[in-house]
Each structure stands twice: as C-alpha cells, then as structure tokens.
PDB file of C-alpha atoms in Angstrom:
ATOM      1  CA  UNK W   1     127.813 123.573  49.994  1.00 43.00           C
ATOM      2  CA  UNK W   2     130.124 120.614  50.003  1.00 43.00           C
ATOM      3  CA  UNK W   3     128.384 117.340  48.956  1.00 40.00           C
ATOM      4  CA  UNK W   4     129.558 115.487  51.995  1.00 38.00           C
ATOM      5  CA  UNK W   5     128.244 118.220  54.383  1.00 37.00           C
ATOM      6  CA  UNK W   6     124.934 118.184  52.521  1.00 36.00           C
ATOM      7  CA  UNK W   7     124.628 114.410  52.989  1.00 36.00           C
ATOM      8  CA  UNK W   8     125.363 114.835  56.755  1.00 35.00           C
ATOM      9  CA  UNK W   9     122.701 117.481  57.114  1.00 35.00           C
ATOM     10  CA  UNK W  10     120.030 115.330  55.279  1.00 35.00           C
ATOM     11  CA  UNK W  11     120.837 112.337  57.464  1.00 38.00           C
ATOM     12  CA  UNK W  12     120.574 114.545  60.522  1.00 38.00           C
ATOM     13  CA  UNK W  13     117.168 115.875  59.395  1.00 33.00           C
ATOM     14  CA  UNK W  14     115.761 112.345  59.174  1.00 33.00           C
ATOM     15  CA  UNK W  15     117.225 111.257  62.452  1.00 35.00           C
ATOM     16  CA  UNK W  16     116.041 114.227  64.421  1.00 30.00           C
ATOM     17  CA  UNK W  17     112.433 114.450  65.324  1.00 36.00           C
ATOM     18  CA  UNK W  18     112.419 116.806  68.253  1.00 34.00           C
ATOM     19  CA  UNK W  19     113.415 116.352  71.899  1.00 34.00           C
ATOM     20  CA  UNK W  20     113.529 112.765  72.984  1.00 41.00           C
ATOM     21  CA  UNK W  21     110.510 111.964  75.120  1.00 38.00           C
ATOM     22  CA  UNK W  22     111.045 110.251  78.466  1.00 39.00           C
ATOM     23  CA  UNK W  23     110.060 106.622  78.277  1.00 45.00           C
ATOM     24  CA  UNK W  24     106.314 106.449  78.844  1.00 43.00           C
ATOM     25  CA  UNK W  25     105.036 103.916  81.373  1.00 46.00           C
ATOM     26  CA  UNK W  26     108.516 103.125  82.581  1.00 75.00           C
ATOM     27  CA  UNK W  27     107.395 102.944  86.263  1.00 92.00           C
ATOM     28  CA  UNK W  28     104.629 100.568  85.246  1.00 95.00           C
ATOM     29  CA  UNK W  29     106.587  98.520  82.825  1.00 91.00           C
ATOM     30  CA  UNK W  30     109.097  97.683  85.510  1.00 91.00           C
ATOM     31  CA  UNK W  31     106.569  95.993  87.793  1.00 95.00           C
ATOM     32  CA  UNK W  32     106.519  92.153  87.838  1.00 95.00           C
ATOM     33  CA  UNK W  33     103.460  91.635  89.974  1.00 96.00           C
ATOM     34  CA  UNK W  34     100.066  93.454  90.332  1.00 98.00           C
ATOM     35  CA  UNK W  35     100.486  93.326  94.151  1.00 98.00           C
ATOM     36  CA  UNK W  36     102.036  96.410  95.784  1.00 98.00           C
ATOM     37  CA  UNK W  37     101.376  95.431  99.446  1.00 98.00           C
ATOM     38  CA  UNK W  38     100.553  91.750 100.246  1.00 98.00           C
ATOM     39  CA  UNK W  39      98.350  90.890 103.281  1.00 98.00           C
ATOM     40  CA  UNK W  40      98.634  87.739 105.259  1.00 98.00           C
ATOM     41  CA  UNK W  41      96.956  85.910 108.194  1.00 97.00           C
ATOM     42  CA  UNK W  42      97.537  88.791 110.505  1.00 98.00           C
ATOM     43  CA  UNK W  43      97.407  91.770 108.239  1.00 98.00           C
ATOM     44  CA  UNK W  44      95.150  93.391 105.691  1.00 98.00           C
ATOM     45  CA  UNK W  45      95.862  96.286 103.362  1.00 98.00           C
ATOM     46  CA  UNK W  46      92.542  97.842 102.168  1.00 98.00           C
ATOM     47  CA  UNK W  47      90.931 100.898 100.691  1.00 98.00           C
ATOM     48  CA  UNK W  48      93.874 102.617  98.921  1.00 98.00           C
ATOM     49  CA  UNK W  49      94.019 106.171  97.842  1.00 98.00           C
ATOM     50  CA  UNK W  50      96.894 108.108  96.317  1.00 98.00           C
ATOM     51  CA  UNK W  51      98.305 111.501  95.348  1.00 98.00           C
ATOM     52  CA  UNK W  52     101.025 112.468  92.833  1.00 98.00           C
ATOM     53  CA  UNK W  53     103.099 115.352  94.035  1.00 97.00           C
ATOM     54  CA  UNK W  54     106.682 116.417  93.321  1.00 95.00           C
ATOM     55  CA  UNK W  55     107.580 113.264  91.416  1.00 95.00           C
ATOM     56  CA  UNK W  56     106.324 110.998  94.258  1.00 96.00           C
ATOM     57  CA  UNK W  57     103.202 108.940  94.797  1.00 98.00           C
ATOM     58  CA  UNK W  58     101.757 109.253  98.282  1.00 98.00           C
ATOM     59  CA  UNK W  59      99.708 106.210  99.090  1.00 98.00           C
ATOM     60  CA  UNK W  60      97.158 106.105 101.880  1.00 98.00           C
ATOM     61  CA  UNK W  61      95.241 103.001 102.945  1.00 98.00           C
ATOM     62  CA  UNK W  62      93.502 101.078 105.711  1.00 98.00           C
ATOM     63  CA  UNK W  63      95.979  98.979 107.688  1.00 98.00           C
ATOM     64  CA  UNK W  64      94.228  96.181 109.684  1.00 98.00           C
ATOM     65  CA  UNK W  65      96.242  94.219 112.208  1.00 98.00           C
ATOM     66  CA  UNK W  66      95.499  91.309 114.442  1.00 98.00           C
ATOM     67  CA  UNK W  67      97.377  92.177 117.550  1.00 98.00           C
ATOM     68  CA  UNK W  68      97.875  90.860 121.146  1.00 96.00           C
ATOM     69  CA  UNK W  69      94.942  88.981 122.740  1.00 96.00           C
ATOM     70  CA  UNK W  70      93.655  88.352 119.232  1.00 98.00           C
ATOM     71  CA  UNK W  71      92.206  91.861 119.029  1.00 98.00           C
ATOM     72  CA  UNK W  72      91.825  93.567 115.624  1.00 98.00           C
ATOM     73  CA  UNK W  73      92.684  97.142 115.037  1.00 98.00           C
ATOM     74  CA  UNK W  74      92.295  99.409 112.016  1.00 98.00           C
ATOM     75  CA  UNK W  75      94.430 102.419 111.157  1.00 98.00           C
ATOM     76  CA  UNK W  76      94.987 104.926 108.417  1.00 98.00           C
ATOM     77  CA  UNK W  77      98.530 104.593 107.235  1.00 98.00           C
ATOM     78  CA  UNK W  78     100.669 105.961 104.453  1.00 98.00           C
ATOM     79  CA  UNK W  79     103.873 105.514 102.510  1.00 98.00           C
ATOM     80  CA  UNK W  80     105.430 107.106  99.445  1.00 98.00           C
ATOM     81  CA  UNK W  81     107.494 106.123  96.486  1.00 97.00           C
ATOM     82  CA  UNK W  82     109.152 107.607  93.400  1.00 95.00           C
ATOM     83  CA  UNK W  83     109.409 104.428  91.370  1.00 95.00           C
ATOM     84  CA  UNK W  84     106.843 101.839  92.765  1.00 96.00           C
ATOM     85  CA  UNK W  85     109.846  99.800  93.860  1.00 94.00           C
ATOM     86  CA  UNK W  86     111.339 101.506  96.937  1.00 96.00           C
ATOM     87  CA  UNK W  87     108.816 102.658  99.619  1.00 98.00           C
ATOM     88  CA  UNK W  88     109.259 104.702 102.760  1.00 98.00           C
ATOM     89  CA  UNK W  89     108.468 102.963 105.956  1.00 98.00           C
ATOM     90  CA  UNK W  90     104.806 102.809 106.728  1.00 98.00           C
ATOM     91  CA  UNK W  91     103.606 105.697 108.871  1.00 98.00           C
ATOM     92  CA  UNK W  92     100.398 105.211 110.930  1.00 98.00           C
ATOM     93  CA  UNK W  93      98.409 108.436 111.123  1.00 98.00           C
ATOM     94  CA  UNK W  94      95.530 107.569 113.428  1.00 98.00           C
ATOM     95  CA  UNK W  95      95.261 106.312 117.061  1.00 98.00           C
ATOM     96  CA  UNK W  96      94.907 102.717 118.186  1.00 98.00           C
ATOM     97  CA  UNK W  97      91.335 102.645 119.432  1.00 98.00           C
ATOM     98  CA  UNK W  98      88.631 100.067 118.496  1.00 98.00           C
ATOM     99  CA  UNK W  99      85.957 102.581 119.424  1.00 98.00           C
ATOM    100  CA  UNK W 100      87.098 104.545 116.435  1.00 98.00           C
ATOM    101  CA  UNK W 101      89.181 102.439 114.116  1.00 98.00           C
ATOM    102  CA  UNK W 102      89.868 105.173 111.552  1.00 98.00           C
ATOM    103  CA  UNK W 103      90.122 103.747 108.060  1.00 98.00           C
ATOM    104  CA  UNK W 104      89.141 104.109 104.363  1.00 98.00           C
ATOM    105  CA  UNK W 105      91.035 107.281 103.342  1.00 98.00           C
ATOM    106  CA  UNK W 106      89.161 108.660 100.331  1.00 98.00           C
ATOM    107  CA  UNK W 107      91.558 111.095  98.864  1.00 98.00           C
ATOM    108  CA  UNK W 108      93.725 114.214  99.471  1.00 98.00           C
ATOM    109  CA  UNK W 109      92.944 117.644  98.034  1.00 98.00           C
ATOM    110  CA  UNK W 110      94.666 120.989  98.247  1.00 98.00           C
ATOM    111  CA  UNK W 111      93.036 123.937  99.985  1.00 97.00           C
ATOM    112  CA  UNK W 112      95.084 127.082 100.344  1.00 96.00           C
ATOM    113  CA  UNK W 113      98.335 126.165 102.003  1.00 96.00           C
ATOM    114  CA  UNK W 114      96.988 122.893 103.432  1.00 98.00           C
ATOM    115  CA  UNK W 115      96.401 119.382 102.314  1.00 98.00           C
ATOM    116  CA  UNK W 116      93.095 117.891 103.354  1.00 98.00           C
ATOM    117  CA  UNK W 117      92.662 114.083 103.685  1.00 98.00           C
ATOM    118  CA  UNK W 118      89.199 112.567 104.221  1.00 98.00           C
ATOM    119  CA  UNK W 119      88.633 109.272 106.124  1.00 99.00           C
ATOM    120  CA  UNK W 120      86.096 107.464 108.184  1.00 98.00           C
ATOM    121  CA  UNK W 121      85.692 105.858 111.515  1.00 98.00           C
ATOM    122  CA  UNK W 122      84.660 102.116 111.559  1.00 98.00           C
ATOM    123  CA  UNK W 123      83.925 101.401 115.211  1.00 98.00           C
ATOM    124  CA  UNK W 124      84.252  97.750 116.393  1.00 98.00           C
ATOM    125  CA  UNK W 125      84.637  97.809 120.189  1.00 98.00           C
ATOM    126  CA  UNK W 126      86.076  94.649 121.751  1.00 98.00           C
ATOM    127  CA  UNK W 127      86.543  92.963 118.374  1.00 98.00           C
ATOM    128  CA  UNK W 128      88.551  89.681 118.388  1.00 98.00           C
ATOM    129  CA  UNK W 129      89.325  87.072 115.864  1.00 98.00           C
ATOM    130  CA  UNK W 130      86.655  84.730 117.113  1.00 97.00           C
ATOM    131  CA  UNK W 131      84.051  87.252 115.808  1.00 97.00           C
ATOM    132  CA  UNK W 132      85.476  87.534 112.286  1.00 96.00           C
ATOM    133  CA  UNK W 133      84.086  89.067 110.291  1.00 96.00           C
ATOM    134  CA  UNK W 134      82.372  91.881 112.140  1.00 97.00           C
ATOM    135  CA  UNK W 135      81.319  95.100 110.537  1.00 97.00           C
ATOM    136  CA  UNK W 136      81.161  98.643 112.022  1.00 98.00           C
ATOM    137  CA  UNK W 137      78.444  99.922 114.336  1.00 97.00           C
ATOM    138  CA  UNK W 138      75.979 102.609 113.369  1.00 98.00           C
ATOM    139  CA  UNK W 139      78.375 105.157 114.820  1.00 97.00           C
ATOM    140  CA  UNK W 140      80.607 105.161 111.649  1.00 98.00           C
ATOM    141  CA  UNK W 141      81.145 108.762 110.570  1.00 98.00           C
ATOM    142  CA  UNK W 142      83.441 110.665 108.167  1.00 98.00           C
ATOM    143  CA  UNK W 143      86.169 113.068 108.996  1.00 98.00           C
ATOM    144  CA  UNK W 144      89.073 115.187 107.602  1.00 98.00           C
ATOM    145  CA  UNK W 145      92.690 115.669 108.646  1.00 98.00           C
ATOM    146  CA  UNK W 146      95.012 118.500 107.561  1.00 98.00           C
ATOM    147  CA  UNK W 147      98.680 118.812 106.799  1.00 98.00           C
ATOM    148  CA  UNK W 148     101.152 121.242 105.343  1.00 98.00           C
ATOM    149  CA  UNK W 149     103.745 118.685 104.331  1.00 97.00           C
ATOM    150  CA  UNK W 150     101.763 115.443 103.679  1.00 98.00           C
ATOM    151  CA  UNK W 151     103.651 113.727 106.466  1.00 95.00           C
ATOM    152  CA  UNK W 152     102.408 115.333 109.736  1.00 96.00           C
ATOM    153  CA  UNK W 153      98.664 115.410 110.111  1.00 98.00           C
ATOM    154  CA  UNK W 154      96.197 117.061 112.552  1.00 98.00           C
ATOM    155  CA  UNK W 155      93.625 115.276 114.627  1.00 98.00           C
ATOM    156  CA  UNK W 156      90.561 114.162 112.684  1.00 98.00           C
ATOM    157  CA  UNK W 157      87.638 116.739 112.522  1.00 98.00           C
ATOM    158  CA  UNK W 158      84.087 115.497 111.939  1.00 98.00           C
ATOM    159  CA  UNK W 159      82.606 116.281 108.526  1.00 98.00           C
ATOM    160  CA  UNK W 160      79.039 117.560 109.301  1.00 98.00           C
ATOM    161  CA  UNK W 161      77.798 116.782 105.805  1.00 98.00           C
ATOM    162  CA  UNK W 162      74.166 116.905 106.843  1.00 98.00           C
ATOM    163  CA  UNK W 163      74.503 120.568 107.886  1.00 97.00           C
ATOM    164  CA  UNK W 164      74.984 122.251 111.316  1.00 95.00           C
ATOM    165  CA  UNK W 165      71.520 121.528 112.536  1.00 96.00           C
ATOM    166  CA  UNK W 166      71.871 117.794 112.379  1.00 97.00           C
ATOM    167  CA  UNK W 167      73.668 116.364 115.452  1.00 97.00           C
ATOM    168  CA  UNK W 168      76.426 113.781 115.132  1.00 97.00           C
ATOM    169  CA  UNK W 169      74.079 111.189 116.629  1.00 96.00           C
ATOM    170  CA  UNK W 170      71.408 111.821 113.958  1.00 98.00           C
ATOM    171  CA  UNK W 171      73.717 111.903 110.964  1.00 98.00           C
ATOM    172  CA  UNK W 172      73.316 108.174 110.354  1.00 98.00           C
ATOM    173  CA  UNK W 173      75.902 105.531 109.514  1.00 98.00           C
ATOM    174  CA  UNK W 174      78.226 106.837 106.740  1.00 98.00           C
ATOM    175  CA  UNK W 175      81.545 105.640 105.351  1.00 98.00           C
ATOM    176  CA  UNK W 176      83.960 106.083 102.414  1.00 98.00           C
ATOM    177  CA  UNK W 177      84.219 109.890 101.833  1.00 98.00           C
ATOM    178  CA  UNK W 178      85.697 111.438  98.735  1.00 98.00           C
ATOM    179  CA  UNK W 179      86.305 115.108  98.159  1.00 98.00           C
ATOM    180  CA  UNK W 180      86.167 116.948  94.752  1.00 98.00           C
ATOM    181  CA  UNK W 181      86.270 120.518  93.453  1.00 98.00           C
ATOM    182  CA  UNK W 182      83.260 121.414  91.372  1.00 98.00           C
ATOM    183  CA  UNK W 183      84.046 121.399  87.595  1.00 98.00           C
ATOM    184  CA  UNK W 184      82.072 124.556  86.887  1.00 97.00           C
ATOM    185  CA  UNK W 185      82.000 126.663  90.038  1.00 97.00           C
ATOM    186  CA  UNK W 186      85.444 127.718  91.505  1.00 96.00           C
ATOM    187  CA  UNK W 187      85.611 127.430  95.230  1.00 96.00           C
ATOM    188  CA  UNK W 188      82.801 124.916  95.481  1.00 98.00           C
ATOM    189  CA  UNK W 189      83.526 121.480  96.943  1.00 98.00           C
ATOM    190  CA  UNK W 190      81.702 118.197  96.927  1.00 98.00           C
ATOM    191  CA  UNK W 191      81.810 115.361  99.414  1.00 98.00           C
ATOM    192  CA  UNK W 192      80.695 111.962  98.237  1.00 98.00           C
ATOM    193  CA  UNK W 193      80.046 109.320 100.896  1.00 98.00           C
ATOM    194  CA  UNK W 194      78.405 105.939 101.301  1.00 98.00           C
ATOM    195  CA  UNK W 195      74.881 106.366 102.603  1.00 98.00           C
ATOM    196  CA  UNK W 196      71.704 105.429 100.663  1.00 97.00           C
ATOM    197  CA  UNK W 197      73.863 104.594  97.712  1.00 97.00           C
ATOM    198  CA  UNK W 198      76.316 107.479  97.298  1.00 98.00           C
ATOM    199  CA  UNK W 199      75.239 110.695  99.045  1.00 98.00           C
ATOM    200  CA  UNK W 200      76.466 114.157  98.098  1.00 98.00           C
ATOM    201  CA  UNK W 201      76.948 117.407 100.109  1.00 98.00           C
ATOM    202  CA  UNK W 202      78.432 120.729  98.973  1.00 98.00           C
ATOM    203  CA  UNK W 203      80.593 123.364 100.707  1.00 98.00           C
ATOM    204  CA  UNK W 204      82.519 126.468 100.054  1.00 98.00           C
ATOM    205  CA  UNK W 205      85.103 125.866 102.801  1.00 97.00           C
ATOM    206  CA  UNK W 206      85.293 122.076 103.441  1.00 98.00           C
ATOM    207  CA  UNK W 207      83.866 122.745 106.850  1.00 96.00           C
ATOM    208  CA  UNK W 208      80.255 123.979 106.491  1.00 97.00           C
ATOM    209  CA  UNK W 209      78.135 121.603 104.453  1.00 98.00           C
ATOM    210  CA  UNK W 210      74.765 121.397 102.784  1.00 98.00           C
ATOM    211  CA  UNK W 211      73.188 117.933 102.008  1.00 98.00           C
ATOM    212  CA  UNK W 212      72.272 117.831  98.279  1.00 98.00           C
ATOM    213  CA  UNK W 213      71.017 114.360  97.487  1.00 97.00           C
ATOM    214  CA  UNK W 214      72.130 110.786  96.539  1.00 97.00           C
ATOM    215  CA  UNK W 215      72.208 108.356  93.725  1.00 96.00           C
ATOM    216  CA  UNK W 216      72.232 104.638  93.431  1.00 97.00           C
ATOM    217  CA  UNK W 217      75.789 103.359  93.855  1.00 97.00           C
ATOM    218  CA  UNK W 218      78.047 100.905  95.516  1.00 97.00           C
ATOM    219  CA  UNK W 219      80.764 101.907  98.063  1.00 98.00           C
ATOM    220  CA  UNK W 220      84.251 103.431  97.885  1.00 98.00           C
ATOM    221  CA  UNK W 221      83.345 106.319  95.584  1.00 98.00           C
ATOM    222  CA  UNK W 222      86.078 107.882  93.503  1.00 98.00           C
ATOM    223  CA  UNK W 223      85.153 110.729  91.228  1.00 98.00           C
ATOM    224  CA  UNK W 224      87.062 112.189  88.308  1.00 98.00           C
ATOM    225  CA  UNK W 225      86.327 115.145  85.977  1.00 98.00           C
ATOM    226  CA  UNK W 226      87.053 114.135  82.367  1.00 97.00           C
ATOM    227  CA  UNK W 227      85.785 115.753  79.168  1.00 96.00           C
ATOM    228  CA  UNK W 228      83.490 118.025  81.233  1.00 96.00           C
ATOM    229  CA  UNK W 229      81.903 115.011  82.864  1.00 98.00           C
ATOM    230  CA  UNK W 230      81.918 113.594  86.279  1.00 98.00           C
ATOM    231  CA  UNK W 231      83.088 109.982  86.274  1.00 98.00           C
ATOM    232  CA  UNK W 232      81.948 107.983  89.310  1.00 98.00           C
ATOM    233  CA  UNK W 233      83.927 104.841  90.113  1.00 98.00           C
ATOM    234  CA  UNK W 234      82.273 102.705  92.712  1.00 98.00           C
ATOM    235  CA  UNK W 235      82.296  99.134  94.082  1.00 98.00           C
ATOM    236  CA  UNK W 236      79.252  96.792  94.127  1.00 97.00           C
ATOM    237  CA  UNK W 237      79.299  93.383  95.803  1.00 96.00           C
ATOM    238  CA  UNK W 238      82.340  92.442  93.692  1.00 98.00           C
ATOM    239  CA  UNK W 239      84.322  94.359  91.037  1.00 98.00           C
ATOM    240  CA  UNK W 240      84.259  97.973  90.103  1.00 98.00           C
ATOM    241  CA  UNK W 241      81.671  99.935  88.036  1.00 98.00           C
ATOM    242  CA  UNK W 242      81.543 103.454  86.392  1.00 98.00           C
ATOM    243  CA  UNK W 243      78.833 106.012  86.043  1.00 98.00           C
ATOM    244  CA  UNK W 244      78.805 109.269  84.219  1.00 98.00           C
ATOM    245  CA  UNK W 245      77.055 112.681  84.793  1.00 98.00           C
ATOM    246  CA  UNK W 246      77.381 116.274  83.647  1.00 97.00           C
ATOM    247  CA  UNK W 247      75.464 117.734  86.556  1.00 97.00           C
ATOM    248  CA  UNK W 248      75.763 115.284  89.500  1.00 97.00           C
ATOM    249  CA  UNK W 249      71.945 114.679  89.254  1.00 95.00           C
ATOM    250  CA  UNK W 250      71.457 112.520  86.199  1.00 96.00           C
ATOM    251  CA  UNK W 251      73.738 109.483  86.064  1.00 97.00           C
ATOM    252  CA  UNK W 252      74.196 106.820  83.369  1.00 97.00           C
ATOM    253  CA  UNK W 253      76.035 103.556  83.767  1.00 98.00           C
ATOM    254  CA  UNK W 254      79.204 103.404  81.698  1.00 98.00           C
ATOM    255  CA  UNK W 255      81.002 100.280  80.508  1.00 98.00           C
ATOM    256  CA  UNK W 256      80.832  96.876  82.139  1.00 97.00           C
ATOM    257  CA  UNK W 257      81.830  95.269  85.491  1.00 98.00           C
ATOM    258  CA  UNK W 258      85.676  95.632  85.984  1.00 98.00           C
ATOM    259  CA  UNK W 259      87.298  92.637  87.655  1.00 98.00           C
ATOM    260  CA  UNK W 260      90.779  92.761  86.145  1.00 98.00           C
ATOM    261  CA  UNK W 261      92.646  89.473  86.606  1.00 97.00           C
ATOM    262  CA  UNK W 262      90.534  88.232  89.533  1.00 98.00           C
ATOM    263  CA  UNK W 263      89.770  84.876  87.951  1.00 96.00           C
ATOM    264  CA  UNK W 264      93.514  84.093  88.058  1.00 96.00           C
ATOM    265  CA  UNK W 265      94.425  85.686  91.283  1.00 97.00           C
ATOM    266  CA  UNK W 266      94.002  83.560  94.499  1.00 97.00           C
ATOM    267  CA  UNK W 267      94.765  86.683  96.556  1.00 98.00           C
ATOM    268  CA  UNK W 268      91.671  88.420  95.179  1.00 98.00           C
ATOM    269  CA  UNK W 269      89.314  85.451  94.672  1.00 98.00           C
ATOM    270  CA  UNK W 270      87.146  86.491  97.668  1.00 98.00           C
ATOM    271  CA  UNK W 271      86.485  90.029  96.456  1.00 98.00           C
ATOM    272  CA  UNK W 272      88.021  92.780  94.246  1.00 98.00           C
ATOM    273  CA  UNK W 273      86.905  96.229  95.250  1.00 98.00           C
ATOM    274  CA  UNK W 274      87.796  99.828  96.310  1.00 98.00           C
ATOM    275  CA  UNK W 275      89.256 101.143  93.053  1.00 98.00           C
ATOM    276  CA  UNK W 276      90.891 104.608  93.214  1.00 98.00           C
ATOM    277  CA  UNK W 277      92.069 106.327  90.054  1.00 98.00           C
ATOM    278  CA  UNK W 278      94.421 109.155  89.161  1.00 98.00           C
ATOM    279  CA  UNK W 279      94.758 110.624  85.723  1.00 98.00           C
ATOM    280  CA  UNK W 280      98.576 110.460  85.202  1.00 97.00           C
ATOM    281  CA  UNK W 281      98.408 110.509  81.464  1.00 96.00           C
ATOM    282  CA  UNK W 282     100.462 113.711  81.299  1.00 95.00           C
ATOM    283  CA  UNK W 283     103.124 112.387  83.669  1.00 95.00           C
ATOM    284  CA  UNK W 284     105.854 110.746  81.381  1.00 93.00           C
ATOM    285  CA  UNK W 285     106.818 108.204  84.059  1.00 94.00           C
ATOM    286  CA  UNK W 286     103.201 106.786  83.929  1.00 96.00           C
ATOM    287  CA  UNK W 287     101.344 108.008  80.898  1.00 95.00           C
ATOM    288  CA  UNK W 288      98.096 106.325  81.851  1.00 97.00           C
ATOM    289  CA  UNK W 289      95.116 106.377  84.203  1.00 98.00           C
ATOM    290  CA  UNK W 290      96.463 104.443  87.212  1.00 98.00           C
ATOM    291  CA  UNK W 291      94.189 102.559  89.509  1.00 98.00           C
ATOM    292  CA  UNK W 292      94.898 101.128  92.995  1.00 98.00           C
ATOM    293  CA  UNK W 293      92.461  98.658  94.427  1.00 98.00           C
ATOM    294  CA  UNK W 294      92.351  95.848  97.049  1.00 98.00           C
ATOM    295  CA  UNK W 295      91.686  92.271  96.636  1.00 98.00           C
ATOM    296  CA  UNK W 296      90.955  89.722  99.367  1.00 98.00           C
ATOM    297  CA  UNK W 297      91.192  85.938  99.255  1.00 98.00           C
ATOM    298  CA  UNK W 298      91.335  83.112  98.769  1.00 97.00           C
ATOM    299  CA  UNK W 299      88.252  83.117 101.047  1.00 97.00           C
ATOM    300  CA  UNK W 300      85.364  85.506 100.698  1.00 96.00           C
ATOM    301  CA  UNK W 301      85.014  88.368 103.171  1.00 95.00           C
ATOM    302  CA  UNK W 302      82.058  86.527 104.763  1.00 94.00           C
ATOM    303  CA  UNK W 303      84.273  83.464 105.215  1.00 95.00           C
ATOM    304  CA  UNK W 304      86.844  85.452 107.044  1.00 93.00           C
ATOM    305  CA  UNK W 305      89.270  87.172 104.571  1.00 97.00           C
ATOM    306  CA  UNK W 306      88.097  90.701 105.491  1.00 97.00           C
ATOM    307  CA  UNK W 307      90.485  91.723 108.247  1.00 98.00           C
ATOM    308  CA  UNK W 308      93.265  89.571 106.976  1.00 98.00           C
ATOM    309  CA  UNK W 309      94.616  88.347 103.539  1.00 98.00           C
ATOM    310  CA  UNK W 310      93.803  91.620 101.755  1.00 98.00           C
ATOM    311  CA  UNK W 311      96.359  93.096  99.423  1.00 98.00           C
ATOM    312  CA  UNK W 312      96.588  96.271  97.452  1.00 98.00           C
ATOM    313  CA  UNK W 313      97.022  95.915  93.693  1.00 98.00           C
ATOM    314  CA  UNK W 314      97.744  98.236  90.715  1.00 98.00           C
ATOM    315  CA  UNK W 315      96.346  98.373  87.109  1.00 98.00           C
ATOM    316  CA  UNK W 316      96.299 101.030  84.315  1.00 97.00           C
ATOM    317  CA  UNK W 317      94.295 102.180  81.354  1.00 98.00           C
ATOM    318  CA  UNK W 318      94.130 104.595  78.409  1.00 97.00           C
ATOM    319  CA  UNK W 319      90.297 105.063  78.615  1.00 98.00           C
ATOM    320  CA  UNK W 320      89.063 103.877  82.018  1.00 98.00           C
ATOM    321  CA  UNK W 321      87.275 100.960  80.325  1.00 98.00           C
ATOM    322  CA  UNK W 322      90.086  98.583  79.294  1.00 98.00           C
ATOM    323  CA  UNK W 323      92.706  97.834  81.896  1.00 98.00           C
ATOM    324  CA  UNK W 324      96.117  96.202  82.104  1.00 97.00           C
ATOM    325  CA  UNK W 325      98.336  95.000  84.909  1.00 97.00           C
ATOM    326  CA  UNK W 326     101.791  93.618  85.529  1.00 94.00           C
ATOM    327  CA  UNK W 327     102.390  90.038  84.476  1.00 81.00           C
ATOM    328  CA  UNK W 328      98.994  90.081  82.787  1.00 65.00           C
ATOM    329  CA  UNK W 329      99.256  86.622  81.174  1.00 38.00           C
ATOM    330  CA  UNK W 330     100.526  84.805  84.215  1.00 42.00           C
TER     331      UNK W 330
END
C-alpha cells in the first residue's frame, strides 16, 4: 500500500464514527421563550395535552374566551406544528354552550383505526365577567371523541366510568380524564379522573367501564409507563408533583414540588399547573421528556386570572425530576 494512501485511510478512520446523528433537541434549542400560547385579558389557554405523530406535535387545550355581553365560554381547541415555531390555525372542536363548556382534554390514544380523545364538561350557565372566577357545577362529567385523521372529530360520548348501573345524574362531579393502556395486560385500558383524589376505572373497549378505586392526588392527572412503573403526574394547589406505582394500588411520592421558573415569570405568578408529559427521548428532534403546562398570572386564580391571562408553556427533562426551559436564566 502506498504510504500516502495509508495515511488517508488512517485519517478517515479517526474522522468517521458512524452515521451522523440528527441534532438532538434542535426543536427545543430554537425556542427563545417558555411561552407557546400567551393569554390576555380576554383569552386563556389552559390544560394542554399533546401527541407526536408523523413528525408533528398535535396540541389540544382548553380555550377560554370572553365574548359579547361579557359572557365567558370554554372550548376544546387544537393546533399542530412540526417545529414549535409555525402552527396551524386554531381549530375549535366543541360547541359554544355554557351549559357544557367542554374543556380539559386529557390525552389522545389509538384504538384500532381510530384516535380517541378524552375531555370533560365544565358547566357554567349564564357566566359573565362580573362573577369571575366561577367554577363548574356538580354536573361536570367526562367524555370521549373519536377521529380517523386527528382533525375531524365525532360528537362527545359520555364515559360511564362508574359502570352501566350508575346513572349520569348519580356519577358525581368528575373532571380531568386521562386514558392509558395497562402495562401488563394487553387490551386493558385505564381511565384516571379527578374525583376523591384521582379515581381509576378499567375497560376492555373504552366504552364499558368498571370502577376500581382511587388514591390521594391533585388534579390534571397524566400517567406514563417507565421502567415497568406507572408514573402519575398531578397538580396540587400550585406546581406539579409525581407519584410512582407498580400496581396502581400502592403509590409513593417521588421527587419534590415542580414549579419550574415560576418565581421569575409574572405570567405564571398566580398558579403553575396542569403538566402533561410525553416521552420523546427517542425522537431526535427532541431527545427529552417534554412537558406542556399552563401558568396564570400575575393575579391568582381566586383574584381573577382563571378565565383570562393563562398561557401554555413548555419545559423538558432527562429524568422527570430536573427540568429546563427556554431562556432559563432570563
């Protein structure tokens, strides 16, 4: 072998270390603010959930608007993005009706050839700004909607999570549903929802349910399966907490209260809550656990920043315990 050729081969060996990996976190590194959707005196963006599918993030959330005659309406809305910079126009999925006020989309799961989105009603009939804040009546219930394309959705269908023998009237106030496939039993589903802490019901078809029990928890449950454990993310009065379980019966608190950059964020001074997490660690464009959440402020929710001045933010983590966000030191 010629000496010069040998030197070229040696240099190439040291320079070549396999296929070049796509830049990890490039979508996140490009962000300059933790706020994805900013609320104002007439608008609130709350309760985010999201799905990664075919290189896009589909984001669902509660959209609250102060409209004519100072009436306040809630909707489930959605948008999608490929880069966290350019977003499709907001699409409202639910009717304009204060007797229903559909809101708080929990998550989207795949069943057969359909997507299934869970959500709640939050009835506040004749609600106007002079009553702010006003919370839902005892008629709040949880529902599902179905789609084949993630864009066009069916009418909401009541989730009878207490079983067929319990009437809708007797189900009790329940909000914040979340659907999850059982980690050990294929074909078995769980629904988590806010009632007596977090309640849990099981199903084999997402339509017929059996009530199983409940555990102490805040609201806005989001549940992951990691390392053969269920990780429950939930929201107390302020911030976000984690619990772990292997069997959905015995739960242990895990880590401390997560408040991200709230102390420096006027837009989240009132409350930081409703964390929703996806494991996107294997997606090169993200490479992390990604969390969406909402913050309200500068006033507390009790002072009025509940149906206005609420914004959706983003953060990310390697381990679900330590979090980062855009412009972290600003």
